[in-house]
Coordinates of C-alpha atoms and ligand atoms in Angstrom, one line a residue:
X1 CA 98.3 134.2 74.1
X2 CA 96.1 137.1 75.1
X3 CA 97.3 139.9 77.1
X4 CA 96.0 138.8 80.6
X5 CA 98.6 137.5 83.1
X6 CA 97.4 134.4 84.9
X7 CA 98.4 133.7 88.4
X8 CA 99.6 130.1 88.9
X9 CA 100.2 127.9 91.9
X10 CA 102.4 124.9 91.6
X11 CA 101.9 122.4 94.4
X12 CA 104.5 119.6 94.3
X13 CA 106.9 122.1 92.6
X14 CA 110.0 120.1 93.5
X15 CA 108.9 116.9 91.6
X16 CA 109.1 115.7 88.1
X17 CA 105.9 117.5 87.0
X18 CA 106.6 120.5 89.1
X19 CA 110.0 121.1 87.5
X20 CA 108.6 120.6 84.0
X21 CA 105.8 123.1 84.9
X22 CA 108.6 125.7 85.8
X23 CA 110.1 125.1 82.4
X24 CA 106.8 126.2 80.8
X25 CA 106.5 129.1 83.1
X26 CA 110.0 130.3 82.2
X27 CA 109.0 130.4 78.6
X28 CA 105.8 132.3 79.2
X29 CA 106.6 135.2 81.6
X30 CA 104.2 137.5 79.7
X31 CA 101.2 135.2 80.2
X32 CA 101.9 133.3 83.5
X33 CA 103.0 134.5 86.9
X34 CA 104.0 132.0 89.6
X35 CA 102.5 133.2 93.0
X36 CA 102.5 130.1 95.2
X37 CA 104.5 126.8 95.5
X38 CA 104.5 124.0 97.8
X39 CA 106.6 120.8 98.2
X40 CA 107.7 118.2 100.7
X41 CA 111.3 117.4 101.7
X42 CA 113.3 119.4 99.2
X43 CA 113.1 122.7 101.0
X44 CA 116.3 124.2 99.7
X45 CA 115.0 123.8 96.2
X46 CA 111.8 125.5 97.2
X47 CA 113.7 128.5 98.5
X48 CA 115.7 128.6 95.3
X49 CA 112.5 128.6 93.1
X50 CA 110.8 131.2 95.4
X51 CA 113.8 133.6 94.8
X52 CA 113.9 132.9 91.0
X53 CA 110.1 133.6 90.6
X54 CA 109.6 136.0 93.5
X55 CA 106.6 133.9 94.7
X56 CA 104.3 135.3 97.4
X57 CA 103.4 132.0 99.3
X58 CA 105.2 128.8 100.1
X59 CA 103.7 125.6 101.6
X60 CA 105.9 123.3 103.7
X61 CA 105.1 120.1 105.6
X62 CA 106.3 120.9 109.1
X63 CA 107.2 123.8 111.5
X64 CA 110.9 123.4 111.4
X65 CA 110.7 123.9 107.6
X66 CA 108.5 127.0 108.1
X67 CA 111.3 128.5 110.3
X68 CA 114.0 127.7 107.9
X69 CA 112.1 129.3 104.9
X70 CA 111.1 132.2 107.0
X71 CA 114.8 132.8 108.1
X72 CA 115.9 132.8 104.4
X73 CA 113.1 134.7 102.8
X74 CA 111.2 136.7 105.4
X75 CA 109.0 138.5 103.0
X76 CA 107.3 135.3 101.8
X77 CA 104.2 134.0 103.5
X78 CA 104.7 130.5 104.7
X79 CA 101.9 128.0 105.3
X80 CA 102.1 124.6 106.9
X81 CA 100.6 121.1 106.3
X82 CA 97.5 120.0 104.5
X83 CA 95.5 123.0 105.6
X84 CA 98.3 125.1 104.2
X85 CA 98.2 123.3 100.9
X86 CA 94.4 123.7 100.7
X87 CA 94.7 127.5 101.4
X88 CA 97.4 127.9 98.7
X89 CA 94.9 126.6 96.1
X90 CA 92.8 129.8 96.5
X91 CA 95.8 132.2 95.8
X92 CA 95.8 131.6 92.0
X93 CA 93.7 131.3 88.9
X94 CA 95.3 128.1 87.8
X95 CA 96.3 125.5 90.4
X96 CA 98.8 122.9 89.1
X97 CA 98.4 119.9 91.5
X98 CA 101.6 118.0 91.1
X99 CA 101.9 116.5 94.5
X100 CA 102.3 112.7 94.5
X101 CA 99.7 110.4 96.2
X102 CA 97.0 110.9 98.7
X103 CA 98.8 114.0 100.1
X104 CA 97.5 115.9 96.9
X105 CA 93.8 115.7 98.1
X106 CA 93.7 119.1 99.9
X107 CA 95.2 120.8 96.8
X108 CA 92.4 119.3 94.6
X109 CA 89.6 120.2 97.0
X110 CA 91.0 123.7 97.7
X111 CA 91.2 124.5 94.0
X112 CA 87.7 123.4 93.4
X113 CA 86.3 125.2 96.4
X114 CA 88.0 128.5 95.3
X115 CA 86.7 128.4 91.7
X116 CA 90.3 128.2 90.3
X117 CA 91.1 126.1 87.3
X118 CA 92.6 122.8 88.6
X119 CA 95.4 121.6 86.2
X120 CA 95.6 118.1 87.5
X121 CA 98.5 115.8 87.5
X122 CA 97.8 114.2 90.9
X123 CA 95.5 111.4 89.7
X124 CA 95.3 109.8 93.1
X125 CA 93.0 112.6 94.6
X126 CA 90.5 112.0 91.9
X127 CA 90.6 108.3 92.3
X128 CA 90.2 108.2 96.1
X129 CA 87.6 110.9 96.4
X130 CA 85.6 110.7 93.2
X131 CA 82.2 111.0 94.9
X132 CA 83.2 114.0 97.0
X133 CA 85.3 115.7 94.3
X134 CA 82.4 115.5 91.9
X135 CA 79.9 117.0 94.4
X136 CA 82.2 119.9 95.1
X137 CA 82.7 120.2 91.3
X138 CA 78.9 120.3 90.8
X139 CA 78.6 123.4 93.0
X140 CA 81.7 125.1 91.7
X141 CA 82.8 127.4 88.8
X142 CA 86.1 125.5 88.5
X143 CA 87.0 123.3 85.8
X144 CA 89.5 120.4 85.9
X145 CA 91.9 120.3 83.1
X146 CA 93.9 117.0 83.1
X147 CA 97.7 117.0 82.9
X148 CA 97.9 113.2 82.9
X149 CA 98.8 112.7 79.2
X150 CA 96.0 110.1 78.4
X151 CA 93.3 112.3 80.0
X152 CA 94.6 115.3 78.3
X153 CA 94.5 113.5 75.0
X154 CA 90.9 112.6 75.6
X155 CA 90.1 116.1 76.6
X156 CA 91.5 117.2 73.2
X157 CA 89.9 114.4 71.2
X158 CA 86.5 115.2 72.7
X159 CA 86.9 118.8 71.6
X160 CA 83.5 120.4 72.3
X161 CA 81.7 117.2 72.9
X162 CA 81.3 115.3 76.2
X163 CA 81.5 111.6 77.1
X164 CA 77.8 111.9 78.0
X165 CA 77.1 112.9 74.4
X166 CA 75.1 110.1 72.6
X167 CA 77.7 110.0 69.7
X168 CA 80.6 109.0 72.0
X169 CA 81.0 105.2 72.3
X170 CA 84.1 104.7 74.3
X171 CA 87.4 106.0 75.6
X172 CA 90.6 104.1 74.8
X173 CA 93.6 104.7 77.1
X174 CA 97.0 103.8 75.6
X175 CA 99.6 102.4 77.9
X176 CA 103.4 101.9 77.1
X177 CA 103.3 98.5 78.9
X178 CA 106.2 99.5 81.1
X179 CA 109.6 97.9 81.3
X180 CA 108.3 94.4 81.8
X181 CA 106.0 94.2 78.7
X182 CA 106.2 90.8 77.2
X183 CA 107.4 89.0 80.3
X184 CA 105.8 85.9 81.7
X185 CA 104.4 85.5 85.2
X186 CA 107.5 83.4 86.2
X187 CA 109.9 85.8 84.6
X188 CA 108.3 88.6 86.6
X189 CA 109.1 86.9 89.9
X190 CA 112.8 87.8 89.3
X191 CA 112.7 91.5 88.5
X192 CA 114.6 94.0 90.5
X193 CA 114.0 97.5 91.7
X194 CA 116.5 99.0 89.3
X195 CA 114.7 97.4 86.3
X196 CA 111.3 98.6 87.7
X197 CA 112.7 102.1 87.7
X198 CA 113.8 102.0 84.0
X199 CA 110.7 103.2 82.2
X200 CA 111.1 102.7 78.4
X201 CA 109.5 106.1 77.3
X202 CA 108.9 108.5 80.2
X203 CA 111.1 110.0 82.9
X204 CA 108.9 110.3 86.0
X205 CA 109.0 110.3 89.8
X206 CA 109.6 106.9 91.5
X207 CA 106.0 106.1 92.6
X208 CA 104.3 106.5 89.2
X209 CA 107.4 104.7 87.5
X210 CA 106.7 101.5 89.7
X211 CA 103.0 101.9 89.1
X212 CA 103.7 101.9 85.3
X213 CA 105.6 98.7 85.7
X214 CA 102.8 96.8 87.4
X215 CA 100.1 98.5 85.1
X216 CA 98.5 99.9 88.4
X217 CA 99.1 103.3 86.8
X218 CA 96.8 102.3 84.1
X219 CA 94.3 100.8 86.5
X220 CA 94.3 104.2 88.4
X221 CA 94.0 106.1 85.1
X222 CA 90.8 104.0 84.2
X223 CA 89.4 105.3 87.6
X224 CA 90.7 108.7 87.0
X225 CA 89.0 108.8 83.6
X226 CA 85.7 107.4 84.9
X227 CA 85.7 110.2 87.6
X228 CA 86.9 113.0 85.3
X229 CA 84.6 112.4 82.4
X230 CA 81.6 111.0 84.3
X231 CA 81.5 107.6 82.6
X232 CA 81.5 104.0 83.9
X233 CA 84.6 101.9 83.7
X234 CA 83.0 99.6 81.2
X235 CA 83.1 102.4 78.6
X236 CA 86.9 102.6 79.0
X237 CA 89.4 100.4 77.3
X238 CA 93.1 100.0 77.5
X239 CA 95.4 99.1 74.7
X240 CA 99.2 98.7 74.9
X241 CA 101.1 101.1 72.6
X242 CA 104.8 100.8 73.3
X243 CA 106.0 103.9 71.5
X244 CA 103.9 106.3 73.7
X245 CA 103.1 108.6 70.7
X246 CA 99.3 108.1 70.6
X247 CA 98.4 109.3 74.1
X248 CA 94.7 108.1 74.0
X249 CA 91.6 108.0 71.8
X250 CA 87.8 108.5 71.6
X251 CA 85.7 106.2 69.6
X252 CA 82.4 107.7 68.2
X253 CA 79.3 105.6 67.3
X254 CA 79.9 105.8 63.6
X255 CA 83.2 104.0 63.9
X256 CA 85.6 106.9 63.9
X257 CA 88.4 107.0 66.3
X258 CA 90.0 110.3 67.1
X259 CA 93.6 110.1 68.6
X260 CA 96.0 112.7 69.9
X261 CA 99.6 112.3 68.9
X262 CA 102.9 113.8 70.0
X263 CA 106.3 112.9 71.4
X264 CA 106.2 111.7 75.0
X265 CA 106.9 115.1 76.6
X266 CA 104.9 116.2 79.7
X267 CA 105.5 119.9 79.0
X268 CA 102.8 119.5 76.3
X269 CA 99.9 118.5 78.5
X270 CA 101.1 121.0 81.1
X271 CA 101.2 123.8 78.7
X272 CA 97.8 122.8 77.4
X273 CA 96.2 123.0 80.9
X274 CA 97.9 126.4 81.5
X275 CA 96.9 128.0 78.1
X276 CA 93.4 126.7 77.4
X277 CA 91.4 127.9 75.5
X278 CA 94.5 129.2 73.8
X279 CA 97.7 127.3 73.0
X280 CA 101.3 128.3 73.5
X281 CA 103.6 128.5 70.5
X282 CA 106.3 126.1 71.7
X283 CA 105.6 122.7 70.0
X284 CA 107.3 120.5 72.7
X285 CA 105.8 117.3 71.5
X286 CA 105.8 117.9 67.7
X287 CA 106.4 114.9 65.4
X288 CA 108.6 115.6 62.4
X289 CA 107.6 112.5 60.3
X290 CA 111.0 113.1 58.4
X291 CA 111.9 109.6 59.5
X292 CA 109.8 106.5 59.6
X293 CA 107.5 106.3 62.7
X294 CA 106.2 102.8 63.6
X295 CA 103.0 102.8 65.7
X296 CA 101.9 99.5 67.2
X297 CA 99.1 98.3 69.4
X298 CA 98.4 95.0 71.2
X299 CA 96.0 94.0 74.1
X300 CA 97.3 94.0 77.6
X301 CA 98.3 90.8 79.2
X302 CA 95.8 90.6 82.0
X303 CA 97.1 87.5 83.6
X304 CA 100.7 88.8 84.0
X305 CA 99.5 92.2 85.1
X306 CA 96.4 91.6 87.4
X307 CA 96.4 95.2 88.5
X308 CA 94.2 96.1 85.5
X309 CA 91.4 93.7 86.2
X310 CA 91.6 94.7 89.9
X311 CA 91.1 98.3 89.1
X312 CA 88.0 97.5 86.9
X313 CA 86.4 95.4 89.6
X314 CA 87.1 98.3 92.2
X315 CA 85.6 100.8 89.8
X316 CA 82.4 98.8 89.4
X317 CA 81.9 98.7 93.2
X318 CA 82.9 102.3 93.6
X319 CA 82.2 104.1 97.0
X320 CA 85.3 104.0 99.1
X321 CA 86.9 101.1 97.4
X322 CA 89.1 103.1 95.1
X323 CA 90.4 104.8 98.1
X324 CA 91.4 101.5 99.6
X325 CA 93.1 100.4 96.3
X326 CA 95.1 103.6 96.0
X327 CA 96.1 103.6 99.8
X328 CA 97.2 99.9 99.7
X329 CA 99.1 100.5 96.5
X330 CA 100.9 103.5 98.0
X331 CA 102.0 101.5 101.0
X332 CA 103.0 98.5 98.9
X333 CA 105.0 100.6 96.5
X334 CA 106.9 102.3 99.3
X335 CA 107.7 99.0 100.8
X336 CA 109.1 97.8 97.4
X337 CA 111.0 101.0 97.0
X338 CA 112.6 100.5 100.4
X339 CA 113.4 97.0 99.8
X340 CA 110.9 95.2 102.1
X341 CA 109.0 93.4 99.5
X342 CA 109.6 92.0 96.0
X343 CA 108.0 93.5 92.9
X344 CA 105.6 90.5 92.4
X345 CA 104.3 91.0 95.9
X346 CA 103.0 94.6 95.3
X347 CA 99.7 93.7 93.6
X348 CA 98.8 90.6 95.7
X349 CA 99.2 92.8 98.8
X350 CA 96.8 95.3 97.3
X351 CA 94.4 92.6 96.4
X352 CA 94.5 90.9 100.0
X353 CA 94.0 94.4 101.5
X354 CA 90.8 94.9 99.4
X355 CA 89.4 91.7 100.9
X356 CA 88.8 93.6 104.2
X357 CA 86.8 96.4 102.6
X358 CA 83.2 96.7 103.5
X359 CA 81.0 98.7 101.1
X360 CA 80.5 102.4 101.9
X361 CA 79.1 105.0 99.5
X362 CA 81.7 107.6 100.8
X363 CA 79.8 110.6 101.8
X364 CA 82.3 112.7 103.9
X365 CA 85.9 113.7 103.9
X366 CA 86.3 112.3 107.6
X367 CA 85.1 108.9 106.3
X368 CA 87.6 109.1 103.5
X369 CA 90.5 109.6 106.0
X370 CA 89.2 106.8 108.1
X371 CA 89.2 104.5 105.0
X372 CA 92.6 105.6 104.0
X373 CA 94.1 104.9 107.5
X374 CA 92.4 101.6 107.8
X375 CA 93.6 100.4 104.3
X376 CA 97.2 101.6 105.1
X377 CA 97.1 99.7 108.4
X378 CA 95.8 96.5 106.7
X379 CA 98.4 96.7 104.0
X380 CA 101.2 97.4 106.5
X381 CA 100.2 94.4 108.6
X382 CA 100.2 92.1 105.4
X383 CA 103.7 93.4 104.6
X384 CA 105.0 92.7 107.9
X385 CA 103.8 89.1 107.7
X386 CA 104.8 88.7 104.0
X387 CA 107.3 85.9 103.3
Ligands
LIG1 P1 107.6 113.2 92.2 O1 107.8 112.1 93.2 O2 108.6 113.7 91.2 O3 107.1 114.6 92.9 C1 106.2 114.7 93.9 C2 106.0 116.1 94.4 O4 105.1 116.0 95.5 C3 107.3 116.6 95.0 O5 107.4 118.0 94.8 C4 107.2 116.3 96.5 O6 107.9 117.1 97.3 C5 105.7 116.6 96.6 N1 105.2 116.1 97.9 C6 105.1 114.9 98.4 N2 104.5 114.9 99.5 C7 104.0 116.1 99.8 C8 103.2 116.7 100.8 N3 102.8 116.0 101.8 N4 102.9 118.1 100.7 C9 103.2 118.8 99.6 N5 104.0 118.2 98.7 C10 104.4 117.0 98.7 O7 106.2 112.8 91.4 P2 105.8 113.1 89.9 O8 106.1 114.6 89.6 O9 106.3 112.0 89.0 O10 104.2 112.9 89.9 C11 103.3 113.9 90.6 C12 101.9 113.5 90.3 O11 101.7 113.6 88.9 C13 101.5 112.1 90.6 O12 100.3 112.0 91.1 C14 101.7 111.2 89.3 O13 100.9 110.1 89.2 C15 101.2 112.3 88.4 N6 101.8 112.2 87.0 C16 103.1 112.3 86.8 C17 103.6 112.1 85.4 C18 105.1 112.3 85.2 O14 105.5 112.3 84.1 N7 105.9 112.5 86.2 C19 102.8 111.9 84.4 C20 101.4 111.8 84.7 C21 100.9 112.0 86.0 P3 109.5 116.8 97.7 O15 110.1 116.2 96.5 O16 110.1 118.2 98.0 O17 109.5 115.8 98.9
LIG2 MG1 99.4 108.9 82.4

């Protein structure tokens, strides 16, 4: 790397992506300096991280936690809530948004408004607010560098090209298929929480792990790719690739398909987003090829995993509908994680919630918060009445 020290904020620092980002930072003290962190419930862990990295700012979710942090480390500036999260995004040159769910939106908007690079793991913020995010992006010096492995792969495969370039035909997202790949609709009625939390190739936080088991994660990623690369969902395809070694591909009009390959290790896309335009010399995802490597591909089973078609339909209608999809899914996944509904009820609850959506082009952040609240209320109501 060059000899400049980049100031980094890691929002969602206590989670799976947050902790892996810290591993990258520990290896690159000459290039990266952690200045701001934020998290949710794991306050003790945040205090420990703040001491280890001598951070300047911490974001917490409530006043009681602010006092707790202040009592332990009085020199550190503590900010609270969504406004705090948004303000932290302007303290750094690179903002890693590793918050889970809708709660990550202020971090995305704050980074884009401040002109920082947004190293984006929080796909939900891009999905729910695509029209708003893209209008802020249009007036901003910021760039978004995706951490989500598929989008990071496409970023690399496009190199200096863009999806809008006439030589690019389509984007192909790979999906592991999750723990229930190959199961029939009737077998899927019996699956348990424990099984849903056993991802075959990646170790991740609980929400995205459940999303991977329903393929809603891939549906959200189709919407994420559409927003990120400015392309319609109909130029994005999904292929099941159980080994999670090919992380995604770009097909060009002459028939060439360019892929990015590596071991499934999130430190690689995290490091990529932190180092660009350079690369760190750590080779986290390197493939040795000293032993046989089998790569296989198959089409997704859209009947057994209806979340995928649902996401495409939502993407075609656009406006605030993706916000409804994401909100209803968050509520349904929480209900599944807390034992209130069965796995096979998650996607039908999302679909039934969407039936109440009335088209709206989504022109303001206030409207987005209203849509989010209404979709959540509808989904909760359906869950209460679920058999
Ligand atoms: P985790 O559940 O492991 O971590 C979520 C983080 O968000 C935690 O630090 C949590 O804090 C924090 N958080 C939750 N609510 C708030 C809030 N209101 N304000 C501030 N912080 C909050 O999730 P992951 O790390 O797995 O995922 C994070 C994001 O990255 C998701 O959007 C996911 O889709 C995406 N992603 C993750 C991948 C992975 O490999 N894990 C791969 C690709 C994308 P606390 O724990 O202290 O409550
Ligand atoms: Mg992904």
